[in-house]
Every structure is written in C-alpha cells, then in structure tokens.
XYZ file of C-alpha atoms in Angstrom:
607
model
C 45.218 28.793 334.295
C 43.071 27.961 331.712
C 43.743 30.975 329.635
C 47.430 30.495 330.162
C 46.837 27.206 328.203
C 44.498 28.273 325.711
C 46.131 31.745 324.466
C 49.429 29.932 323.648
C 47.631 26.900 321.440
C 45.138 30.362 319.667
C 48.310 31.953 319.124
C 50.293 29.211 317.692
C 47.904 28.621 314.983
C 48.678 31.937 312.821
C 52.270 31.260 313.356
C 51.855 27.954 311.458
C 49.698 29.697 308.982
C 52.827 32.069 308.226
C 55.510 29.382 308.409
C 53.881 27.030 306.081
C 51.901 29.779 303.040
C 51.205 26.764 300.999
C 48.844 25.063 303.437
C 45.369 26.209 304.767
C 45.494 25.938 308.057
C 42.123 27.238 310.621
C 41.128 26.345 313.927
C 37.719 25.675 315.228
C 36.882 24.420 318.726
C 35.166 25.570 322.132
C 38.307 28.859 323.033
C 38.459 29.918 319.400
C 34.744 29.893 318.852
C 34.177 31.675 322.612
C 36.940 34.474 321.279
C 34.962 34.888 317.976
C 31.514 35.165 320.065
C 33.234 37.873 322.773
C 34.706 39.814 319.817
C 31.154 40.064 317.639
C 29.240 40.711 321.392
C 32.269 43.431 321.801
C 31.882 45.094 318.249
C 28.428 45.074 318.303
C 28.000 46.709 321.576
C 30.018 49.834 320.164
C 28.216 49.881 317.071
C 24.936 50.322 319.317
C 26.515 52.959 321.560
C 28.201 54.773 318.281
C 23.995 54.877 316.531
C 22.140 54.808 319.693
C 23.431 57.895 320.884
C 23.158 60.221 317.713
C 19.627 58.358 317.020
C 18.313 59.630 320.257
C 19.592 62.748 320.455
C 18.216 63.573 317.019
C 14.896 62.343 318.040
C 14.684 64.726 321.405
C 15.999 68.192 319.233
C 13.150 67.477 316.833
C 10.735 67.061 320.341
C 12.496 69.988 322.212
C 14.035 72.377 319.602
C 16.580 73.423 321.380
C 20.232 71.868 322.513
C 20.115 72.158 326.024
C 16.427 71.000 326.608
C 17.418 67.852 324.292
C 21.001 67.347 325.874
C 19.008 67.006 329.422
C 17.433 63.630 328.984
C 20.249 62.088 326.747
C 22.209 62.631 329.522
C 20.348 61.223 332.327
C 20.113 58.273 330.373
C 23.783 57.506 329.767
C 24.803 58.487 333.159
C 22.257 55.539 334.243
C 23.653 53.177 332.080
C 26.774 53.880 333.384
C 25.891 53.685 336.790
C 24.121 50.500 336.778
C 27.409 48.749 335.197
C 29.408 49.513 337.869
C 26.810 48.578 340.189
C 26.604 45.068 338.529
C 30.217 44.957 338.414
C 30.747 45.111 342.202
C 28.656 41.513 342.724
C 30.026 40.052 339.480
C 32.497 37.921 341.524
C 29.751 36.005 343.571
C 27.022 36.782 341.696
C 26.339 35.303 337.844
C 26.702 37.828 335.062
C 25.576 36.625 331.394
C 27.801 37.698 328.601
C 24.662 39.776 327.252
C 23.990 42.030 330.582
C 25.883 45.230 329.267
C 24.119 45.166 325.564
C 21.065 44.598 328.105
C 21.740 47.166 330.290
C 22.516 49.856 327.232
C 19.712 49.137 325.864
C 16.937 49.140 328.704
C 18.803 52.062 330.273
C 19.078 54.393 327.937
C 15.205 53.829 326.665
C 13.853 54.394 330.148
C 16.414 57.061 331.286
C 15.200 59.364 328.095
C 11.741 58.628 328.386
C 11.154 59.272 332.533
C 13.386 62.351 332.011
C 11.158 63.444 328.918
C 7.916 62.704 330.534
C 9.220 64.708 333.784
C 10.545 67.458 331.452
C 7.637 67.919 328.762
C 5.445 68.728 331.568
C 7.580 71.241 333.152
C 7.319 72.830 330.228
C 3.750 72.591 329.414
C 3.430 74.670 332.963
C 5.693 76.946 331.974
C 3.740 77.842 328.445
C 0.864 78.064 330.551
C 1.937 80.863 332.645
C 3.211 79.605 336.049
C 7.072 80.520 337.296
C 10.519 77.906 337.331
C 9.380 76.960 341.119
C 5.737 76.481 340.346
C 6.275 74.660 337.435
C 8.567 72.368 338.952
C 6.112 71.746 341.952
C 3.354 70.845 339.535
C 5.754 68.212 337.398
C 6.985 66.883 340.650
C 3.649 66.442 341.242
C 1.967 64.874 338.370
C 4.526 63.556 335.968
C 6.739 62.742 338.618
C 4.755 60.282 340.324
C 3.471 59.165 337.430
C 7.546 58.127 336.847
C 7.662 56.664 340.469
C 4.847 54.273 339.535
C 6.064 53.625 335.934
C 9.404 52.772 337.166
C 7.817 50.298 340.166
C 5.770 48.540 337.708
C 8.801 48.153 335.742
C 10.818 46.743 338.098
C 8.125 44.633 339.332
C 8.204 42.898 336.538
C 11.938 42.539 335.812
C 11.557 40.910 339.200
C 9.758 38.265 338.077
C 13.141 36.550 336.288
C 14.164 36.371 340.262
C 12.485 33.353 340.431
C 13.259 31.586 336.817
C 15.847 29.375 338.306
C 17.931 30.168 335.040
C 21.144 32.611 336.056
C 21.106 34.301 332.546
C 17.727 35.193 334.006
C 18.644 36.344 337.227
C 21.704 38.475 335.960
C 19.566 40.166 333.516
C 17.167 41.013 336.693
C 20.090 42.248 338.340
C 21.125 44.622 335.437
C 17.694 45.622 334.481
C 16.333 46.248 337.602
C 19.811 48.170 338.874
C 19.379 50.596 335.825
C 15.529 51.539 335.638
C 15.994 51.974 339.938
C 18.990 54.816 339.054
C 16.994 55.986 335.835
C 14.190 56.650 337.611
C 16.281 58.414 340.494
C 18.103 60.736 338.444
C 14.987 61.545 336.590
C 12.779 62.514 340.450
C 15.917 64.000 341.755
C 19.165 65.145 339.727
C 16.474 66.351 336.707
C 14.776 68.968 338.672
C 18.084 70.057 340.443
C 19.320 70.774 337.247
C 16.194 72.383 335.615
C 16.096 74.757 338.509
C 19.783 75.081 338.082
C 18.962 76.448 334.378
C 16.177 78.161 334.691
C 15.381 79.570 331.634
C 18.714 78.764 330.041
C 17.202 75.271 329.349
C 15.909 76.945 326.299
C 19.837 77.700 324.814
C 20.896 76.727 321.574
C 17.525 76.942 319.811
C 17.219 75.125 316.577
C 16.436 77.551 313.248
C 12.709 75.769 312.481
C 12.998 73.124 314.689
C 12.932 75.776 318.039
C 9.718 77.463 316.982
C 7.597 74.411 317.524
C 5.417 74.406 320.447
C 7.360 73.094 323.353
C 4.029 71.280 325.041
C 0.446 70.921 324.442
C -1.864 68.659 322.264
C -1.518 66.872 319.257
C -3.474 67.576 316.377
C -3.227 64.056 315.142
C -4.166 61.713 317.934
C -6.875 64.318 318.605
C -8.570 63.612 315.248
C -7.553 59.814 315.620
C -8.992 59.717 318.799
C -12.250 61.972 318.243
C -13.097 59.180 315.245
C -12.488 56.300 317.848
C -14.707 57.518 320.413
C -17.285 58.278 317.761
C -17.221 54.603 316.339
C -15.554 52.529 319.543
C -16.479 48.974 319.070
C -15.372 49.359 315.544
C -12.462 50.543 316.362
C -12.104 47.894 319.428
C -12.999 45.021 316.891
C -10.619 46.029 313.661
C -7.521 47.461 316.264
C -7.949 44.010 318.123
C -8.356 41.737 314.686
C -4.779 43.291 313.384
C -3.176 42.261 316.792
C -5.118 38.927 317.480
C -3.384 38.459 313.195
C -0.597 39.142 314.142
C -0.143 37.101 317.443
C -1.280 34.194 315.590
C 2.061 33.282 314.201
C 3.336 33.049 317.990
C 1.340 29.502 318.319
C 4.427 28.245 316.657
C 7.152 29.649 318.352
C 9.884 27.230 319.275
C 13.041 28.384 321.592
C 15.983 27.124 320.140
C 19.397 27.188 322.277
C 22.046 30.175 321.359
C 25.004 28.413 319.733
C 27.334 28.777 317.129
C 24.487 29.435 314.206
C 23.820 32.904 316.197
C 27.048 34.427 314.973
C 27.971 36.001 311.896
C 28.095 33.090 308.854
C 31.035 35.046 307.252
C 33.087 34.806 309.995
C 36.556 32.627 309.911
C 35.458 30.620 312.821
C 32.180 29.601 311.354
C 33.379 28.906 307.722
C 36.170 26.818 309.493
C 33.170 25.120 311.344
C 31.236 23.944 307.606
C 34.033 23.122 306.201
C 34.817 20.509 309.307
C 31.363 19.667 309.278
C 31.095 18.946 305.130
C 34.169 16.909 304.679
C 33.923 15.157 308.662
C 30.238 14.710 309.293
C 30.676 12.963 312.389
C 32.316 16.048 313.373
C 28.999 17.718 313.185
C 26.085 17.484 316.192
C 26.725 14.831 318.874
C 24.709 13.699 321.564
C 26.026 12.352 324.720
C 24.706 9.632 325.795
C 26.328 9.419 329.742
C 25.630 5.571 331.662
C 26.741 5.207 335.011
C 27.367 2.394 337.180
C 29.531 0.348 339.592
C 31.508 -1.273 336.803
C 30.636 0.146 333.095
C 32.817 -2.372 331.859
C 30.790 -5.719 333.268
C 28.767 -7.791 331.307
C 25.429 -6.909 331.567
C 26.155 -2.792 330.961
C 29.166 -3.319 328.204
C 26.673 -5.232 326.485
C 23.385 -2.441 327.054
C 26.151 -0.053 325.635
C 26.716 -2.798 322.490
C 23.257 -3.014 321.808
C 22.748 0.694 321.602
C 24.994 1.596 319.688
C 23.631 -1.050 317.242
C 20.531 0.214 317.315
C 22.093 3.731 316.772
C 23.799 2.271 313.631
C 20.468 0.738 312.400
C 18.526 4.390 312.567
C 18.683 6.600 309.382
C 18.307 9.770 312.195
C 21.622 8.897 313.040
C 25.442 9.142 311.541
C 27.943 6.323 311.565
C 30.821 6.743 314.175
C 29.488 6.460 317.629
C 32.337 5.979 320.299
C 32.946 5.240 323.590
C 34.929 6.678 326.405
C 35.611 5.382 329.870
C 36.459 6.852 332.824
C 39.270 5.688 334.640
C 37.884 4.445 337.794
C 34.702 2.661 335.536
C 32.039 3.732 336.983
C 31.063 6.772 334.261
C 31.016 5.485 330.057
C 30.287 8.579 327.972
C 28.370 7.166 324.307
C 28.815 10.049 321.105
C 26.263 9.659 318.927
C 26.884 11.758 315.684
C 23.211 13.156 314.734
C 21.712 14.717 311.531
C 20.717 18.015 311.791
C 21.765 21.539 313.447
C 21.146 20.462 316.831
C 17.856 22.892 316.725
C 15.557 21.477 314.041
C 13.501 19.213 313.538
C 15.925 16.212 312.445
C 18.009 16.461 315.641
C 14.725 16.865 317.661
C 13.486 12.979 316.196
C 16.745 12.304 317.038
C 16.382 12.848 320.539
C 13.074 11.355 320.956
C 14.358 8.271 319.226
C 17.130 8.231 321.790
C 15.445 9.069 324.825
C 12.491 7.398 323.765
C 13.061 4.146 322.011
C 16.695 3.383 322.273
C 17.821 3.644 325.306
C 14.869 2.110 326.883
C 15.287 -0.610 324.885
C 19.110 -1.148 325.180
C 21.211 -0.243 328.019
C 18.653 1.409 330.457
C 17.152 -2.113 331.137
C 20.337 -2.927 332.780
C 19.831 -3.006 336.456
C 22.133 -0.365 338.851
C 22.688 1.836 335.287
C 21.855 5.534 334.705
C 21.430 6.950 331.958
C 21.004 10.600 330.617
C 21.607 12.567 327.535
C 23.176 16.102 326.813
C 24.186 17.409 323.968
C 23.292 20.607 321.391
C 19.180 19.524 321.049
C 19.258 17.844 324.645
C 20.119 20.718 326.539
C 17.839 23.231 324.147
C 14.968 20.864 325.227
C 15.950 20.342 328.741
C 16.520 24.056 329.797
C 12.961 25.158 327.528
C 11.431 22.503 329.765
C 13.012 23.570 332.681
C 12.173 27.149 332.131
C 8.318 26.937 331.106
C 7.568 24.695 334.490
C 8.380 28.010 335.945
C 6.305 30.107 333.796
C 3.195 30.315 335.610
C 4.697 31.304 338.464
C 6.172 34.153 336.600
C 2.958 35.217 334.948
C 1.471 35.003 339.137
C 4.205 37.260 339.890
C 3.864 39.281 337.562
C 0.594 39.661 336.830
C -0.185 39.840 340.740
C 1.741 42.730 341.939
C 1.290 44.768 338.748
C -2.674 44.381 339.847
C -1.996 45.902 343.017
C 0.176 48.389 341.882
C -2.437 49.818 339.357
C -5.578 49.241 341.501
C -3.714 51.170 344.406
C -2.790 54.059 342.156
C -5.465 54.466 340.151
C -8.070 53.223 342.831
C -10.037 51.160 340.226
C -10.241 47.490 339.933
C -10.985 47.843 335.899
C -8.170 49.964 334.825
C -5.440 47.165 336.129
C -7.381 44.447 334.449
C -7.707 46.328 331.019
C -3.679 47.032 331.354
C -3.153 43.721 331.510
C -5.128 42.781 328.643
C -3.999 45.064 326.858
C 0.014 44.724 327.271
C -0.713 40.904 326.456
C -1.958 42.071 322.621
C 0.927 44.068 322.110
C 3.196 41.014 323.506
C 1.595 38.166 321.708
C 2.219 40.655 318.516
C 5.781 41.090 319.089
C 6.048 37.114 319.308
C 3.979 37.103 316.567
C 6.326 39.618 314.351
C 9.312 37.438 315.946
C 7.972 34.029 314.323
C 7.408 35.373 311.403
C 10.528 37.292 310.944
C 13.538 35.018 312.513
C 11.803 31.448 312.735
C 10.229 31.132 309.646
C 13.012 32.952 307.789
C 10.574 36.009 306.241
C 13.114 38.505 307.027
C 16.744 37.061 305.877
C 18.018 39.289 303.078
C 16.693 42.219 304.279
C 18.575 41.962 307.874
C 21.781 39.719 306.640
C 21.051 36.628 308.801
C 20.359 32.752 308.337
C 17.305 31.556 310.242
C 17.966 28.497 312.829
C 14.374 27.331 312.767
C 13.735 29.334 315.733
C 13.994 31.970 318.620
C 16.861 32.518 321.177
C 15.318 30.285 324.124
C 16.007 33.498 326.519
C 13.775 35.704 324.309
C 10.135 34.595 325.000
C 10.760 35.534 328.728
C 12.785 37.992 328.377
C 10.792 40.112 326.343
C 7.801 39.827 328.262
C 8.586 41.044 331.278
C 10.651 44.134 329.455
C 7.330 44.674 327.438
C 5.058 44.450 329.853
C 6.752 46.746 332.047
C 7.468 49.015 329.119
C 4.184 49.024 328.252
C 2.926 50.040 331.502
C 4.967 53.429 331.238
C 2.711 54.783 328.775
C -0.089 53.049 330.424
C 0.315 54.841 333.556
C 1.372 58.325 332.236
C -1.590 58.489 329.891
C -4.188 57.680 332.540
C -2.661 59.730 335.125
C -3.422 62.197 333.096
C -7.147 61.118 331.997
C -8.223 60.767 335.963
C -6.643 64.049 336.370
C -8.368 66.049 334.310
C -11.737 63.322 335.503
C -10.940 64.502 339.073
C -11.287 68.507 338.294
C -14.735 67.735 336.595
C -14.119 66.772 333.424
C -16.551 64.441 331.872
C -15.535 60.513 331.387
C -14.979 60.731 327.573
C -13.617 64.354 326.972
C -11.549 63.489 330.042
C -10.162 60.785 328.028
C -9.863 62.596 324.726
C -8.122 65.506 326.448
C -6.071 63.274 328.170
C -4.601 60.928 325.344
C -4.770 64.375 323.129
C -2.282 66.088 325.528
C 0.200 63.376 326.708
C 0.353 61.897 322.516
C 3.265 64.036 321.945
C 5.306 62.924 324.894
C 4.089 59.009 324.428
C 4.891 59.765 320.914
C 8.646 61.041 321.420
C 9.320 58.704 323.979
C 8.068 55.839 321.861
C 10.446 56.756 318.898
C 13.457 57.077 321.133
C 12.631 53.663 322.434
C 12.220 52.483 318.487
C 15.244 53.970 317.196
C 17.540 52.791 320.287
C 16.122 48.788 319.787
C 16.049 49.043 315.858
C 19.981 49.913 316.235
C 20.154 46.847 317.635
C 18.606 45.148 314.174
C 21.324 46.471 312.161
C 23.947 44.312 314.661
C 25.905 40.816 313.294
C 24.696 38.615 316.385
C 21.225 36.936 315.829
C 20.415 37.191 319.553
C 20.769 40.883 319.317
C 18.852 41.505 316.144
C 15.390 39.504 317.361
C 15.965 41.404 320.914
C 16.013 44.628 319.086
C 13.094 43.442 316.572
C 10.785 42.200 319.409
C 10.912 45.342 321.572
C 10.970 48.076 318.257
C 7.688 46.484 317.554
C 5.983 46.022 320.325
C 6.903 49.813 321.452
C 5.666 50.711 318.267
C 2.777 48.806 317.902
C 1.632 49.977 321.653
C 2.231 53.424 321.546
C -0.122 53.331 318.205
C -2.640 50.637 317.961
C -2.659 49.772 321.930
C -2.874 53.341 323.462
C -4.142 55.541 319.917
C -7.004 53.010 319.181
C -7.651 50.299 321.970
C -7.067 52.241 324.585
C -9.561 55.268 324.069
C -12.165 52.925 322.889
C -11.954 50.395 325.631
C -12.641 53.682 327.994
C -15.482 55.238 325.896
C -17.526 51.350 326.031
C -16.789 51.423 329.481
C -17.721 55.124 330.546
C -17.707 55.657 334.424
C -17.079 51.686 335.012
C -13.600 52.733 333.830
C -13.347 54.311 337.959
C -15.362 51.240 339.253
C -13.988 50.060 343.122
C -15.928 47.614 344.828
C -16.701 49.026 348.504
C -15.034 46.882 350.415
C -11.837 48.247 348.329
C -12.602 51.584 349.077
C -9.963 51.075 352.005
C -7.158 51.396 349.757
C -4.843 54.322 350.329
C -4.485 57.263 347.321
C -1.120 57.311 346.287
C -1.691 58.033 342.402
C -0.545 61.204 340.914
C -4.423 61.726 340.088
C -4.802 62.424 343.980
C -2.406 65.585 343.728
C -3.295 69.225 343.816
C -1.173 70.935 341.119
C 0.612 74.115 343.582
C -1.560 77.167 342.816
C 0.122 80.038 341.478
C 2.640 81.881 343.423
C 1.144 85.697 344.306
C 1.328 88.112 341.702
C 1.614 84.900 339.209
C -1.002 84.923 336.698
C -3.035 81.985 336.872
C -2.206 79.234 334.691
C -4.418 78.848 331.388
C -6.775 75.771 332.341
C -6.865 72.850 329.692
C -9.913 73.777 326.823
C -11.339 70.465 325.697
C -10.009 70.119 321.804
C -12.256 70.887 318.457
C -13.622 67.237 317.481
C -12.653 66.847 313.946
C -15.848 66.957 311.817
C-alpha cells in the first residue's frame, strides 16, 4: 500500500520537472532518500562482485599456476555465497534482514570459501610433491588441513554467534547471514572439494600458466623463514617493537565514537543529497530536529500546555538551538510531539550539547516537573546515543561469549591452556589496530581525498561490533592452521622452536595467499560510494593484513620461542580433555609399492 502511494508522488516529480523547464524542481524526503540509499547499496554491490571476482582469481593463479587448481577455490566460494542467500531468503519473511546482509554475506563468503578451500587444497598438494598417490594425499589433507578447517570454521561461527545476543536485529541478521555462509563454506570445502579433487586427479594441474606454472606448488617460504629465524634469534625484541607498532596504532581507538548511519553515509554528489543542502542552507529549521514526545491524560490542560510553553522558551533562549520549534497534537490529547530545530549534523559534537541540554537541563526544568507527564526524546543524535547505549550494556556479555567458548574451543584442540590465552591476546592487538586505523582514517578525516568521502565525525555505530567478532574469528583461521601445524611437526619429535620455525616456514605461503585474497576482496569494498561500505572494507583489509604479518610473522613466533615447552602447558586436572585437534592425527602411511613420502628437513637459518 505504501508503495502504491509513494511511487506515484516519486514519479510525478520528473513529470513536473519536464512540464515546467524553467523551474528547478527536486525532491527530498524519507521514500526518495530510501530509493537513493537502495540504488547506491544496489550499484555498489555489483561493483564488488564485478572486482572481487577477477581480484581473487588473479591472486590464486599467481598461488597455483595453473587454471584449474585456481578455478577450484574461486568456485567453492561463490557457490557459498550463493547458497547462504537463499538460505537467508527463506526466513526473511519472519525473520529481520538488514539492508547490508548480501554486501555482508559476499564479502565474508567469498573470503572464507577461498581460503578453507586453499588451505584444504595447498596441502593436498604439498603430499602430492612429496611422493604419496591422489588417495593418500587426500587422506592426509582430510586429515590435517581438514580439521584444521573444521575448527577454523567453529571458532568462526562461534563468534558470529555472539551478535545472537546483541538485542539489535541488524545484529542478529548479520549472524544469520554470516554464520549461514562460513557453515556451507566450510562444508563444501570438507566435502564437495575432495569429491572433486579425486574427480580430477591429476587434471587439477590443466591450463598451466607460462612462468607462473613452474613455481613450486607447496613447500616453505624463503621469506618468513629468514623473518622468522631473526625473530627467534632476538624474541623479546621482536615481541617489544612488533607490540609497540600495534599498541601505536590502537591508540587512536580511545577516541572512537559510533555515529548513527544516515543520510551523510551516501554519496555527497548525489541529486538527493545536494537537494538535501540546498533545503538545509536556505530553510535551516529544515535541518536536524529533535523530538521532544510528552504524554499525558490531557496535553492540552494547564499545568502540561504550560511545561510545553516554558520549554520551548527555554529552547528559544539557548544558542544550541534554532528558532522554529512547533507543536503537534494528537487527536485524542493525550500524546504532544515538541520539534526542536538543532545546530549541527545530528552526529557531532553541537547536536550532542544539544541533547544533553535537552535531556539534561531543559526538560527537567520545564515540562517534566509536571505531574502524570512523560517525556522522551528521539531524533537524529537521540537515537545515535540511545541505540550506542543500548548496544555497549550488552558488550560484556558479548566479549563472555565470545571470549568463553573460543577458550574451550582452542584448549580442547590444542590441549593447552596457554595457546587459547595467547590467541586471544593476540587477535585483540590486531583488533584494537584496525579500530585504531578506522579512527584515524574515517573519524578524524585523515583519509578524505584519497578515498572520495566526507568524514561525519565518526564510525558507523554497527562497525565496532561488527568487526570484532568477524576479526576475531578471522583471525583465528590462521591461528589455528599455523599451530596445527607447529604441534604437528612437535608431536613427531621435533624440538619446541624448530617445530615452530618449520611450522610458520611451511604454512607462510598458504597464510600468505589466503591473506591477500581476503585483502583484495575487503579493499574492493574501499573503492565503493557508501561510507558504511568503505570503513567495513578498510577495517577488515587491515586487520587481515596486519595479522597475517606483524601478528603471526613476528608476535606469534616470538611469543612461542619466550615461552618454549610452556607453549603445551595443561594443568592435570585438564588432562581429561578429549583430543580432537588435527595435531592428534596420524597422516595415512603410504599405500604399498608407494614410495615413502619425503619427511619435512628443518630449513637453513639465515646467517
């Protein structure tokens, strides 16, 4: 019905343009500014699938070489993104659905799809260059890199959980979408992956690249060996200086303020939004209003016509405020709604004194004296307060939640009450950084001409959240693979620290790929018109980058080589827990007449 009514008045609006040349006529209101915001959301979400997809597949042939091997994860992770909208579509009738889920959904999806398929993959093929046959090698990926993608993706949607229990619907759709897509991302990659690499066989090598298909297909990196050799030679250097740059860089975080997605988020060029200034310069009372809402028996007696009287008086009197306040009644008189023209945007500072004075001061003082009257406010800086307020008394449930069953999922699969701890730690630094990068970037304006937008004087309010649960679940992927190798190659004998130089040495180049498909899918988001989508893209590009480096290059191989065999340390009355980490598996020997497979040779240390 609604629509009925609204696409008629939209429409009529050109047609008046065209009758009458000489005039300028533009609309601006709540259905032509929600059609401008669905067709930006709309545009930019093809723009992200049109450089997403060409991004990461460029990425994977300069990993794999070859066509087929690269096509392989590309397509598990578009065929999960596609999944998990139609799964969210069945419950969108009952369920809530924010306008964001599918740019949500793209982007989460098609990070993890690649990377669990690439992590499962890359190891197949490192058994294969070591000598074992298609079934054999499959066994042993299944087997190590597979589980280490069954815990990877529980973590993850452990913590995607924890916006469950925000209260906030945005919240709980984007759990819905998040947690629908990493489930079938991390299905396809344990179950339709290995169908079709055994399908292949050794066609999965087809359509070699000239250069590009000579590269080794698995093994160490020559790089993060050195990097990590110097680490482990000087750790608590390296722990002190790695942990300074982050510590820096969260620092600007201190002053992060959530300001409410409105109108400022889109595109300043657009018609809608010029039409907006131009209302706002010549009608200023047009601008920001708060509502100041006063219910009662009668609204029109005495004792509450008069509250109303004196506050807007006092409203009149305040240089925080613009002339033109007005009242409306309701036709029964029990509800009087007060609009109270502010200065400001409705997110900075001015319209934030503005509120206090109102909430504070004012009203007190006027009309919420008056026995049998309530009184509340709403409004653009009202309800980015409110809903901030309403969301952080949450928060430390969250972090419980969070926090909680991500300790219990590391200490049960890596059977040490240190590792979890560290992990936590650990994905915190590259979090606070991201915030930090955030602040700097969007709130404080440092990044406006480079990325074509106008800073609001703050951060979507849905970010701060948001991102940490994605980053801390993102960040336990790499977590988990690397040290599934480390206590691996620690279970077979190795010693503690060339355990854990072998182990970062040999996983770097899968971390390493699957961190730059993550970077380039979120930094396409950077280069898209709505604000919301540019910090979401900015605030997981560089926290994946800054973890797969400084976090897991530098922290994490010096943290281990301070902490030696306490890295393993279970109390005993732990030592009940079951073993369901990939460390516990025994890679399937050779079949007969196999040769054996070459066993891993601990890497020069650079001099």
């Amino acid at each position: 019905e609604a629509k009925d009514r609204v696409d008629p008045t939209l429409a009529a609006v050109p047609a008046a343009r065209a009758g009458h040349p000489a005039l300028q006529i533009e609309q601006i209101g709540g259905a032509s500014t929600n059609k401008a915001v669905q067709a930006v959301i709309g545009d930019d979400l093809q723009k992200a699938g049109a450089l997403s997809l060409p991004v990461t597949m460029i990425i994977l042939l300069l990993t794999f070489g070859t066509l087929v091997a690269a096509g392989l994860p590309l397509l598990i992770g578009i065929t999960s993104v596609i999944a998990a909208l139609g799964v969210v579509a069945i419950p969108s009738g009952w369920l809530p659905i924010d306008g964001n889920l599918a740019a949500v959904i793209l982007l989460i999806g098609l990070a993890v799809g690649v990377d669990y398929s690439l992590f499962y993959l890359r190891r197949e093929r490192e058994e294969r260059a070591a000598g074992r046959s298609e079934g054999a090698a499959l066994e042993a990926a299944a087997a190590t890199s597979g589980r280490a993608v069954l815990i990877s993706g529980a973590t993850v949607i452990v913590a995607m959980a924890g916006m469950l229990i925000s209260g906030d619907k945005a919240f709980i759709s984007f759990a819905e979408g998040t947690i629908a897509v990493v489930a079938i991302a991390m299905f396809a990659s344990l179950t339709v992956l290995p169908a079709m690499l055994s399908w292949l066989g050794d066609r999965v090598e087809k359509g070699r690249i000239p250069l590009l298909g000579r590269r080794r297909p698995a093994g160490r990196s020559r790089f993060w060996t050195a990097v990590t050799a110097r680490v482990m030679r000087r750790p608590a250097l390296a722990l002190v200086l790695a942990g300074g740059l982050l510590v820096a860089l969260a620092v600007p975080a201190l002053q992060l303020k959530s300001v409410t997605s409105d109108i400022h988020q889109l595109p300043q060029d657009l018609p809608v939004i010029r039409t907006y200034n131009d209302v706002r310069a010549v009608f200023p009372t047009e601008g920001v209003i708060a509502q100041v809402v006063v219910e009662a028996d009668d609204v029109r007696s005495g004792a509450v016509a008069a509250g109303i009287g004196r506050l807007r008086a006092a409203v009149a009197r305040s240089d925080r405020f613009l002339p033109g306040s007005e009242v409306e009644v309701a036709r029964d008189g029990t509800v009087a709604k007060v609009t109270v023209p502010t200065k400001g945007t409705g997110t900075d500072a001015a319209s934030s004194g503005a509120l206090d004075e109102l909430r504070g001061e004012i009203i007190p003082a006027t009309v919420g004296r008056v026995d049998g009257a309530t009184v509340n406010v709403s409004g653009d800086a009202a309800m980015s307060r409110d809903s901030a307020s309403q969301l952080n008394s949450r928060l430390p449930l969250i972090f419980a939640f969070v926090f909680g069953l991500a300790f219990l999922l590391m200490l049960v699969t890596f059977r040490s009450i240190v590792i979890p701890i560290k992990a936590i730690v650990l994905n915190l630094l590259s979090v606070g950084a991201a915030y930090g990068v955030l602040v700097l970037v969007f709130q404080q304006g440092r990044g406006e001409a480079l990325l074509g937008f106008t800073a609001n004087g703050g951060v979507a309010n849905w970010l701060p959240l948001f991102l940490f649960v994605v980053l801390f679940g993102l960040s336990m992927d790499y977590h988990v693979f690397i040290l599934s190798r480390v206590r691996e190659l620690h279970d077979r004998g190795m010693p503690s620290d060339l355990a854990v130089q072998e182990g970062i040495s040999t996983t770097a180049g899968t971390v390493t790929s699957a961190a730059a498909v993550m970077v380039g899918v979120f930094s396409v988001f950077v280069t898209l018109s709505f604000l919301d989508f540019k910090e979401l893209g900015l605030g997981l590009a560089a926290a994946v980058l800054i973890d797969a480096t400084v976090v897991r290059g530098v922290l994490l191989p010096a943290s281990m080589k301070l902490l030696g065999d306490w890295n393993w340390y279970l109390p005993r009355w732990l030592q009940w827990l079951p073993q369901v980490g990939p460390e516990h598996v025994v890679v399937p020997p050779p079949a007969p007449g196999e040769p054996p497979p070459a066993e891993p040779q601990p890497a020069p240390v650079p001099a």
